[in-house]
Amino acid sequence: MPFEHESFGRVNRKSRAALAGRHALAGIAEAAPASLLPFGNGRSYGDSCHNDAGLIADMRGLDRIVAFDPDTGLLEAEAGVMLHAIIDHCAPHGFFLPVTPGTRFVTLGGAVANDVHGKNHHARGTFGCHVESLELVRADGRHRLSRTENPALFGATIGGMGLTGFITRVRLKMMKVGALDVIERLTPFATLGDYFDRAGAADAANEYAVAWLDQLHGERGVLMAANHAEGGGFGTGSHRPRLSVPFELPVSALNGLSLRAFNAAFHAAKVRRAGAERRTAWQSYFYPLDAVGHWNRLYGPAGLFQHQSAIPFETAREAIPAMLAASRKAGQASFLTVLKRFGTIASPGLMSFPRPGYTLTLDFPNRGRSTRALLATLDAITVEAGGRVNPYKDARMSAATFAASFPHWAELEALRDPAICSDFWRRTALALPDAAVGSNAGGSLQRKSTELS
């Protein structure tokens, strides 16, 4: 049976009570405490988009692009619009997203609520750095937020995982580019030390930089740096995946044999194209996994865990090899291992994940206790290194790990809308000694839980 409104990790699978976003907006003033949670397109990996003790409000119906000024690049749109629709609308005028995550199938509101980052954090910071203003609906009314108008609530909403209220509109400054495609240069490296020695220079010379690691063959990998091409080329084409995993697999297709074969082929293909600059299609560079529909089904019916850490520059050369070694020792090498360098541009978001240093992303099929034990080990290495674990990629970190990662969490709790809560917030922030747990009853809005049209 299909499970609607699940997270992308698909670990906790069930049908969830939901209502249309417009109904939630109309009834939020009378909603019971902690009974609602905004829901975008479900691309968060864990339970930050779940509210199993109440209702989730599907915001995808509020998806209008209200205005775009091609002279200034200023876009105003409703929170439920997808990033791919924004690209379609703005690209003919020579504009692209200033920051984009690894998928274009996320909502504008979700990008703000998670303060997403991309391959150009060193150059542009996070998504929230480019938000001019927001419209937010809370139980106490409608608010306009910016750096100068309600600045504390503005900062708490950017990266606040939807807990401060319902983002209804966003004004975003788009980025002028010479073309959508990029000029890419591939640089293979044999060791992590080689990568660390090159990463700073790659950031300084390029708008974008990201490294892929072959965890099953030592420390080798490929650094992929790029800048937008010049001379035009703004056609967006189709956003439909070229391939798809059409059905639920009975077991994970990802094992040692398949991972070694994939990694060897991927590495060989990249090495063949290394050295010379080449024009790369924008879809392939920014969104390679979007080419495979439902690719998360490859991990099998138990789903997947993603672990993303941000490690300070000072400890990264020790902590990141230790995390990779821990996963190999556990016999659970990551299918997709990505390493990026975060810059020093501060986000306006109170709970923004990036920090100066490096970020390591690891994907694991869910094998139950053994996988959770490995993830706890990775958490411990991260915290000991002075780093943090990404909350919107998480489905199981402890309250203590969360508090160590975000010691200022209580500032968000103080600004959380009393009508809104998530499963993630209940098992982390509200499980801490200083938190006051509120009621989670569904309230009168339960009557509209099936009104999604």
Short mmCIF file of C-alpha atoms in Angstrom, two decimals:
data_model
loop_
_atom_site.label_atom_id
_atom_site.label_comp_id
_atom_site.label_asym_id
_atom_site.label_seq_id
_atom_site.Cartn_x
_atom_site.Cartn_y
_atom_site.Cartn_z
CA MET A 1 0.00 0.00 0.00
CA PRO A 2 1.21 3.56 -0.65
CA PHE A 3 2.23 5.62 2.35
CA GLU A 4 1.44 9.28 1.89
CA HIS A 5 3.37 12.04 3.61
CA GLU A 6 6.31 9.87 4.58
CA SER A 7 9.85 11.18 4.80
CA PHE A 8 12.42 10.40 2.15
CA GLY A 9 14.24 7.99 4.44
CA ARG A 10 11.14 5.77 4.73
CA VAL A 11 12.19 4.32 8.09
CA ASN A 12 8.96 4.95 10.02
CA ARG A 13 6.33 4.01 7.44
CA LYS A 14 2.64 4.52 8.06
CA SER A 15 -0.34 6.44 6.75
CA ARG A 16 -0.49 9.87 8.38
CA ALA A 17 -3.38 12.18 9.19
CA ALA A 18 -3.16 15.27 7.00
CA LEU A 19 -5.16 18.24 5.86
CA ALA A 20 -4.73 20.86 3.17
CA GLY A 21 -2.57 23.80 4.08
CA ARG A 22 -5.32 26.33 3.50
CA HIS A 23 -7.51 24.59 6.10
CA ALA A 24 -4.68 24.64 8.60
CA LEU A 25 -4.18 28.35 8.01
CA ALA A 26 -7.88 28.99 8.52
CA GLY A 27 -8.01 27.04 11.77
CA ILE A 28 -4.64 27.63 13.40
CA ALA A 29 -6.00 30.17 15.90
CA GLU A 30 -8.26 27.48 17.40
CA ALA A 31 -5.84 24.57 17.04
CA ALA A 32 -4.89 22.53 20.08
CA PRO A 33 -1.30 22.77 21.33
CA ALA A 34 1.26 20.90 19.20
CA SER A 35 -1.46 19.58 16.89
CA LEU A 36 -0.10 20.81 13.53
CA LEU A 37 3.04 20.73 11.40
CA PRO A 38 3.62 22.21 7.91
CA PHE A 39 4.60 19.62 5.29
CA GLY A 40 6.38 20.41 2.02
CA ASN A 41 7.36 17.67 -0.42
CA GLY A 42 8.68 15.12 2.10
CA ARG A 43 12.35 15.28 1.07
CA SER A 44 13.60 15.48 4.66
CA TYR A 45 15.14 12.12 5.54
CA GLY A 46 13.90 11.79 9.11
CA ASP A 47 10.99 12.77 11.32
CA SER A 48 11.30 16.55 11.23
CA CYS A 49 8.39 16.42 8.73
CA HIS A 50 6.27 14.05 10.85
CA ASN A 51 3.69 14.86 13.52
CA ASP A 52 2.20 11.49 14.35
CA ALA A 53 0.53 12.77 17.52
CA GLY A 54 -1.40 15.36 15.51
CA LEU A 55 -1.81 16.43 11.89
CA ILE A 56 0.46 17.51 9.10
CA ALA A 57 -0.66 20.34 6.83
CA ASP A 58 0.20 19.78 3.17
CA MET A 59 1.38 23.13 1.79
CA ARG A 60 1.88 22.05 -1.83
CA GLY A 61 -1.47 23.52 -2.90
CA LEU A 62 -0.19 27.03 -2.14
CA ASP A 63 2.19 27.14 -5.08
CA ARG A 64 1.76 30.41 -6.98
CA ILE A 65 4.64 32.53 -8.20
CA VAL A 66 3.31 35.96 -7.29
CA ALA A 67 5.88 38.23 -8.94
CA PHE A 68 9.36 38.29 -10.45
CA ASP A 69 11.36 41.38 -11.36
CA PRO A 70 13.87 40.50 -14.11
CA ASP A 71 15.76 43.74 -13.49
CA THR A 72 16.52 43.02 -9.85
CA GLY A 73 16.09 39.24 -9.69
CA LEU A 74 13.63 39.56 -6.80
CA LEU A 75 11.09 36.73 -6.69
CA GLU A 76 7.95 36.55 -4.57
CA ALA A 77 6.19 33.20 -4.35
CA GLU A 78 3.99 31.08 -2.13
CA ALA A 79 5.69 28.55 0.08
CA GLY A 80 4.37 25.44 -1.69
CA VAL A 81 5.98 26.17 -5.06
CA MET A 82 8.69 23.70 -6.09
CA LEU A 83 12.24 24.81 -6.78
CA HIS A 84 12.02 23.39 -10.29
CA ALA A 85 9.06 25.70 -11.01
CA ILE A 86 11.10 28.67 -9.81
CA ILE A 87 13.95 27.67 -12.14
CA ASP A 88 11.51 27.36 -15.04
CA HIS A 89 10.10 30.82 -14.32
CA CYS A 90 13.37 32.70 -13.78
CA ALA A 91 15.85 30.97 -16.11
CA PRO A 92 14.58 32.61 -19.33
CA HIS A 93 15.58 35.94 -17.77
CA GLY A 94 19.09 34.69 -16.99
CA PHE A 95 18.59 33.82 -13.31
CA PHE A 96 19.21 30.71 -11.22
CA LEU A 97 18.77 29.79 -7.57
CA PRO A 98 21.52 31.43 -5.49
CA VAL A 99 21.75 28.25 -3.40
CA THR A 100 20.30 24.88 -4.28
CA PRO A 101 20.24 21.54 -2.43
CA GLY A 102 20.89 18.25 -4.21
CA THR A 103 17.29 17.97 -5.45
CA ARG A 104 14.99 20.44 -7.18
CA PHE A 105 11.92 18.58 -5.91
CA VAL A 106 11.59 20.53 -2.67
CA THR A 107 9.25 23.37 -1.84
CA LEU A 108 10.31 26.96 -1.35
CA GLY A 109 8.98 26.89 2.20
CA GLY A 110 10.89 23.70 2.92
CA ALA A 111 14.12 25.23 1.60
CA VAL A 112 13.68 28.15 4.01
CA ALA A 113 12.55 26.04 6.97
CA ASN A 114 15.63 23.82 6.63
CA ASP A 115 17.94 26.64 5.51
CA VAL A 116 19.33 24.33 2.87
CA HIS A 117 22.86 24.61 1.53
CA GLY A 118 24.51 23.56 -1.70
CA LYS A 119 27.87 23.19 -3.39
CA ASN A 120 28.61 26.92 -3.09
CA HIS A 121 28.36 27.57 0.64
CA HIS A 122 31.84 29.11 0.56
CA ALA A 123 30.62 31.68 -1.98
CA ARG A 124 26.93 32.29 -1.15
CA GLY A 125 26.21 30.86 2.30
CA THR A 126 22.87 29.17 2.90
CA PHE A 127 19.49 29.61 1.25
CA GLY A 128 18.41 31.90 4.08
CA CYS A 129 21.14 34.39 3.21
CA HIS A 130 19.12 35.30 0.10
CA VAL A 131 15.68 35.59 1.69
CA GLU A 132 14.61 39.22 1.73
CA SER A 133 11.42 38.74 3.73
CA LEU A 134 8.80 36.18 4.78
CA GLU A 135 5.11 36.08 5.52
CA LEU A 136 4.38 33.83 8.52
CA VAL A 137 1.00 32.76 9.90
CA ARG A 138 0.95 31.79 13.57
CA ALA A 139 -1.76 31.08 16.11
CA ASP A 140 -1.55 34.75 17.10
CA GLY A 141 -1.95 36.12 13.57
CA ARG A 142 -0.11 36.99 10.38
CA HIS A 143 3.39 38.45 10.54
CA ARG A 144 5.85 39.98 8.07
CA LEU A 145 9.46 39.07 8.85
CA SER A 146 12.81 40.39 7.67
CA ARG A 147 16.20 41.31 9.06
CA THR A 148 14.69 44.61 10.27
CA GLU A 149 11.06 43.65 10.92
CA ASN A 150 10.55 41.02 13.64
CA PRO A 151 14.22 40.02 13.27
CA ALA A 152 14.25 37.43 16.08
CA LEU A 153 11.31 35.54 14.59
CA PHE A 154 12.84 35.91 11.12
CA GLY A 155 16.05 34.25 12.33
CA ALA A 156 14.17 31.49 14.16
CA THR A 157 12.04 30.72 11.09
CA ILE A 158 15.04 30.31 8.76
CA GLY A 159 16.23 26.82 9.64
CA GLY A 160 13.47 26.47 12.24
CA MET A 161 12.08 23.28 10.62
CA GLY A 162 8.57 24.74 10.34
CA LEU A 163 8.13 25.13 14.10
CA THR A 164 7.63 28.90 14.28
CA GLY A 165 4.50 28.99 12.12
CA PHE A 166 3.30 28.51 8.55
CA ILE A 167 5.50 30.19 5.97
CA THR A 168 3.03 31.39 3.34
CA ARG A 169 5.14 33.69 1.13
CA VAL A 170 8.83 34.23 0.51
CA ARG A 171 10.72 37.05 -1.21
CA LEU A 172 13.96 35.60 -2.56
CA LYS A 173 16.84 37.29 -4.41
CA MET A 174 17.78 35.13 -7.38
CA MET A 175 21.29 34.97 -8.89
CA LYS A 176 22.22 36.25 -12.35
CA VAL A 177 24.18 33.66 -14.36
CA GLY A 178 25.68 33.45 -17.84
CA ALA A 179 24.05 30.06 -18.49
CA LEU A 180 22.40 27.27 -16.56
CA ASP A 181 25.06 24.75 -17.53
CA VAL A 182 28.44 24.77 -15.80
CA ILE A 183 32.05 24.46 -16.85
CA GLU A 184 33.30 21.57 -14.72
CA ARG A 185 36.80 20.40 -13.84
CA LEU A 186 37.32 16.95 -12.30
CA THR A 187 40.34 16.33 -10.07
CA PRO A 188 40.90 12.79 -8.76
CA PHE A 189 42.65 12.39 -5.40
CA ALA A 190 44.19 9.33 -3.77
CA THR A 191 43.83 10.25 -0.09
CA LEU A 192 41.77 12.49 2.15
CA GLY A 193 44.92 14.45 2.92
CA ASP A 194 45.21 15.21 -0.78
CA TYR A 195 41.61 16.40 -0.82
CA PHE A 196 42.05 18.62 2.24
CA ASP A 197 45.14 20.17 0.65
CA ARG A 198 43.17 21.02 -2.50
CA ALA A 199 39.76 22.00 -1.13
CA GLY A 200 40.53 25.58 -0.12
CA ALA A 201 42.03 26.46 -3.48
CA ALA A 202 39.10 24.85 -5.29
CA ASP A 203 36.67 26.99 -3.29
CA ALA A 204 38.66 30.15 -4.00
CA ALA A 205 38.68 29.55 -7.75
CA ASN A 206 35.13 28.25 -8.26
CA GLU A 207 31.50 29.01 -7.50
CA TYR A 208 30.85 25.32 -6.77
CA ALA A 209 32.92 22.47 -5.35
CA VAL A 210 32.04 19.03 -3.99
CA ALA A 211 33.91 15.76 -3.55
CA TRP A 212 32.70 12.19 -4.03
CA LEU A 213 34.47 9.52 -1.99
CA ASP A 214 34.86 5.85 -2.89
CA GLN A 215 34.70 4.48 0.62
CA LEU A 216 35.28 0.88 -0.51
CA HIS A 217 38.62 1.59 -2.17
CA GLY A 218 40.74 3.33 0.46
CA GLU A 219 40.37 7.10 0.53
CA ARG A 220 40.23 7.85 -3.16
CA GLY A 221 37.70 10.21 -4.65
CA VAL A 222 37.04 12.97 -7.15
CA LEU A 223 36.79 16.72 -6.53
CA MET A 224 34.18 18.24 -8.85
CA ALA A 225 34.53 22.04 -9.18
CA ALA A 226 32.49 24.25 -11.49
CA ASN A 227 31.41 27.72 -12.55
CA HIS A 228 28.43 28.73 -14.63
CA ALA A 229 29.13 28.83 -18.34
CA GLU A 230 28.82 32.03 -20.35
CA GLY A 231 27.08 32.84 -23.60
CA GLY A 232 23.54 31.78 -22.76
CA GLY A 233 21.65 28.55 -22.65
CA PHE A 234 18.65 28.86 -20.37
CA GLY A 235 16.33 26.08 -21.51
CA THR A 236 15.17 23.98 -18.60
CA GLY A 237 13.63 21.06 -20.48
CA SER A 238 11.72 18.32 -18.72
CA HIS A 239 12.04 17.61 -15.03
CA ARG A 240 10.87 14.02 -15.40
CA PRO A 241 13.36 11.37 -14.29
CA ARG A 242 15.11 9.49 -17.09
CA LEU A 243 14.91 6.26 -15.08
CA SER A 244 12.81 5.08 -12.18
CA VAL A 245 12.63 2.35 -9.56
CA PRO A 246 9.03 1.42 -10.33
CA PHE A 247 8.19 -0.84 -7.41
CA GLU A 248 9.08 -1.71 -3.83
CA LEU A 249 12.11 -3.98 -3.62
CA PRO A 250 11.80 -6.89 -1.14
CA VAL A 251 15.39 -6.33 0.10
CA SER A 252 18.03 -3.64 -0.29
CA ALA A 253 19.76 -3.71 -3.68
CA LEU A 254 22.80 -2.08 -2.08
CA ASN A 255 25.40 -4.51 -0.78
CA GLY A 256 29.16 -4.87 -0.85
CA LEU A 257 29.20 -6.38 -4.34
CA SER A 258 26.89 -3.82 -5.95
CA LEU A 259 28.58 -0.90 -4.18
CA ARG A 260 32.05 -1.97 -5.30
CA ALA A 261 30.88 -2.35 -8.90
CA PHE A 262 29.12 1.03 -8.91
CA ASN A 263 32.00 2.87 -7.24
CA ALA A 264 34.58 1.36 -9.58
CA ALA A 265 32.55 2.32 -12.66
CA PHE A 266 31.79 5.82 -11.36
CA HIS A 267 35.41 6.47 -10.43
CA ALA A 268 36.70 5.21 -13.77
CA ALA A 269 34.24 7.39 -15.67
CA LYS A 270 35.26 10.50 -13.74
CA VAL A 271 38.99 9.79 -14.09
CA ARG A 272 38.64 9.48 -17.88
CA ARG A 273 37.25 13.02 -17.99
CA ALA A 274 39.66 14.51 -15.45
CA GLY A 275 41.95 17.46 -16.10
CA ALA A 276 40.37 19.40 -18.95
CA GLU A 277 37.40 21.69 -18.39
CA ARG A 278 34.16 20.57 -19.97
CA ARG A 279 30.63 21.89 -20.23
CA THR A 280 28.27 19.85 -18.04
CA ALA A 281 24.48 19.96 -18.14
CA TRP A 282 23.12 21.81 -15.12
CA GLN A 283 20.75 18.97 -14.24
CA SER A 284 23.63 16.48 -14.11
CA TYR A 285 25.85 18.67 -11.95
CA PHE A 286 23.34 19.99 -9.45
CA TYR A 287 20.77 17.17 -9.35
CA PRO A 288 22.30 13.83 -10.44
CA LEU A 289 19.97 11.71 -8.30
CA ASP A 290 16.87 13.47 -9.65
CA ALA A 291 17.49 11.50 -12.85
CA VAL A 292 16.31 8.33 -11.05
CA GLY A 293 12.76 8.47 -9.78
CA HIS A 294 12.13 6.87 -6.37
CA TRP A 295 15.82 6.05 -6.00
CA ASN A 296 15.31 5.67 -2.26
CA ARG A 297 13.50 2.39 -2.99
CA LEU A 298 16.90 0.86 -3.78
CA TYR A 299 17.53 0.70 -0.04
CA GLY A 300 14.70 -1.79 0.45
CA PRO A 301 11.52 -1.77 2.54
CA ALA A 302 13.31 -0.88 5.81
CA GLY A 303 14.41 2.46 4.35
CA LEU A 304 17.66 4.38 4.76
CA PHE A 305 19.42 6.55 7.28
CA GLN A 306 21.44 9.55 6.21
CA HIS A 307 24.08 10.97 8.53
CA GLN A 308 25.39 14.44 7.82
CA SER A 309 27.91 16.12 10.08
CA ALA A 310 29.56 19.53 10.10
CA ILE A 311 33.11 19.37 11.49
CA PRO A 312 35.29 22.39 12.33
CA PHE A 313 38.42 23.00 10.25
CA GLU A 314 40.59 22.35 13.30
CA THR A 315 39.42 18.77 13.85
CA ALA A 316 38.25 17.66 10.39
CA ARG A 317 41.48 15.91 9.35
CA GLU A 318 41.14 13.55 12.31
CA ALA A 319 37.37 13.25 12.72
CA ILE A 320 36.36 12.59 9.11
CA PRO A 321 38.78 9.66 8.56
CA ALA A 322 37.64 8.29 11.93
CA MET A 323 33.99 8.31 10.79
CA LEU A 324 34.82 6.57 7.54
CA ALA A 325 36.88 3.98 9.41
CA ALA A 326 34.01 3.39 11.85
CA SER A 327 31.58 2.63 9.05
CA ARG A 328 34.03 0.25 7.38
CA LYS A 329 34.67 -1.51 10.69
CA ALA A 330 30.91 -1.94 11.14
CA GLY A 331 30.69 -3.50 7.67
CA GLN A 332 28.30 -0.77 6.52
CA ALA A 333 30.09 1.35 3.95
CA SER A 334 28.03 4.26 2.66
CA PHE A 335 26.50 4.03 -0.80
CA LEU A 336 26.74 7.77 -1.45
CA THR A 337 29.59 9.51 0.37
CA VAL A 338 29.94 13.25 -0.19
CA LEU A 339 32.41 15.71 1.31
CA LYS A 340 32.14 19.49 1.01
CA ARG A 341 33.86 22.49 2.52
CA PHE A 342 31.70 25.05 4.33
CA GLY A 343 32.77 28.67 4.23
CA THR A 344 32.54 31.45 6.79
CA ILE A 345 29.40 33.26 5.57
CA ALA A 346 27.01 33.39 8.52
CA SER A 347 23.36 32.53 8.01
CA PRO A 348 20.62 34.71 9.49
CA GLY A 349 19.05 31.46 10.72
CA LEU A 350 19.19 30.70 14.43
CA MET A 351 19.34 26.92 13.89
CA SER A 352 21.22 26.81 10.60
CA PHE A 353 23.23 23.60 10.21
CA PRO A 354 26.37 24.73 8.33
CA ARG A 355 29.38 26.03 10.23
CA PRO A 356 32.93 26.80 9.05
CA GLY A 357 34.65 23.51 8.30
CA TYR A 358 33.75 20.40 6.35
CA THR A 359 30.54 18.44 5.97
CA LEU A 360 30.44 14.68 5.44
CA THR A 361 27.28 12.93 4.21
CA LEU A 362 26.82 9.17 4.47
CA ASP A 363 23.86 6.98 3.39
CA PHE A 364 23.16 3.56 4.94
CA PRO A 365 20.46 0.94 4.33
CA ASN A 366 18.54 0.43 7.57
CA ARG A 367 19.76 -2.83 9.11
CA GLY A 368 18.19 -2.20 12.47
CA ARG A 369 20.25 -2.16 15.66
CA SER A 370 23.62 -2.47 13.96
CA THR A 371 22.97 0.60 11.80
CA ARG A 372 21.68 2.61 14.74
CA ALA A 373 24.76 1.64 16.76
CA LEU A 374 27.02 2.84 13.94
CA LEU A 375 25.12 6.13 13.70
CA ALA A 376 25.50 6.66 17.44
CA THR A 377 29.25 6.15 17.02
CA LEU A 378 29.31 8.73 14.23
CA ASP A 379 27.38 11.13 16.47
CA ALA A 380 29.94 10.68 19.24
CA ILE A 381 32.86 11.38 16.90
CA THR A 382 31.08 14.46 15.59
CA VAL A 383 30.32 15.90 19.02
CA GLU A 384 33.79 15.14 20.34
CA ALA A 385 35.21 17.04 17.35
CA GLY A 386 33.11 20.09 18.23
CA GLY A 387 30.77 19.54 15.30
CA ARG A 388 27.03 19.09 14.83
CA VAL A 389 24.62 16.59 13.28
CA ASN A 390 22.12 17.81 10.68
CA PRO A 391 18.62 17.71 12.24
CA TYR A 392 16.61 17.64 9.01
CA LYS A 393 18.56 14.59 7.80
CA ASP A 394 18.08 12.75 11.10
CA ALA A 395 15.66 10.08 12.31
CA ARG A 396 17.26 8.87 15.54
CA MET A 397 19.85 11.13 17.21
CA SER A 398 19.59 11.39 20.98
CA ALA A 399 18.40 14.48 22.80
CA ALA A 400 21.92 14.85 24.22
CA THR A 401 23.49 14.81 20.74
CA PHE A 402 20.99 17.42 19.57
CA ALA A 403 21.70 19.68 22.56
CA ALA A 404 25.45 19.36 21.99
CA SER A 405 24.99 20.18 18.31
CA PHE A 406 22.66 23.13 18.91
CA PRO A 407 23.18 24.46 22.46
CA HIS A 408 20.93 27.44 21.69
CA TRP A 409 17.90 25.20 20.93
CA ALA A 410 15.91 26.80 23.77
CA GLU A 411 15.78 30.07 21.82
CA LEU A 412 13.81 28.29 19.09
CA GLU A 413 11.60 26.58 21.66
CA ALA A 414 10.76 30.02 23.11
CA LEU A 415 9.58 31.16 19.65
CA ARG A 416 7.90 27.90 18.58
CA ASP A 417 4.25 28.40 17.71
CA PRO A 418 2.30 26.60 20.46
CA ALA A 419 0.03 24.99 17.84
CA ILE A 420 2.99 23.37 16.03
CA CYS A 421 5.30 20.48 16.85
CA SER A 422 7.11 17.61 15.12
CA ASP A 423 8.16 14.11 16.07
CA PHE A 424 11.78 15.23 15.83
CA TRP A 425 11.25 18.09 18.28
CA ARG A 426 9.43 15.81 20.74
CA ARG A 427 12.21 13.21 20.86
CA THR A 428 15.04 15.76 21.06
CA ALA A 429 14.33 19.24 22.42
CA LEU A 430 11.22 18.38 24.41
CA ALA A 431 12.96 15.37 25.94
CA LEU A 432 15.62 17.59 27.50
CA PRO A 433 15.31 18.52 31.19
CA ASP A 434 14.71 22.22 30.53
CA ALA A 435 11.84 21.68 28.08
CA ALA A 436 8.16 21.91 28.93
CA VAL A 437 6.13 19.33 27.03
CA GLY A 438 2.79 20.58 25.75
CA SER A 439 -0.42 18.83 24.75
CA ASN A 440 -0.48 17.07 21.38
CA ALA A 441 -4.22 16.57 20.92
CA GLY A 442 -5.50 16.94 17.38
CA GLY A 443 -8.19 19.51 18.20
CA SER A 444 -11.09 20.49 15.99
CA LEU A 445 -8.91 20.30 12.87
CA GLN A 446 -9.08 16.48 12.97
CA ARG A 447 -12.47 16.79 11.25
CA LYS A 448 -10.75 18.14 8.14
CA SER A 449 -7.97 15.56 8.01
CA THR A 450 -9.17 14.10 4.71
CA GLU A 451 -9.91 17.42 2.99
CA LEU A 452 -6.83 17.58 0.79
CA SER A 453 -8.48 18.82 -2.36
#
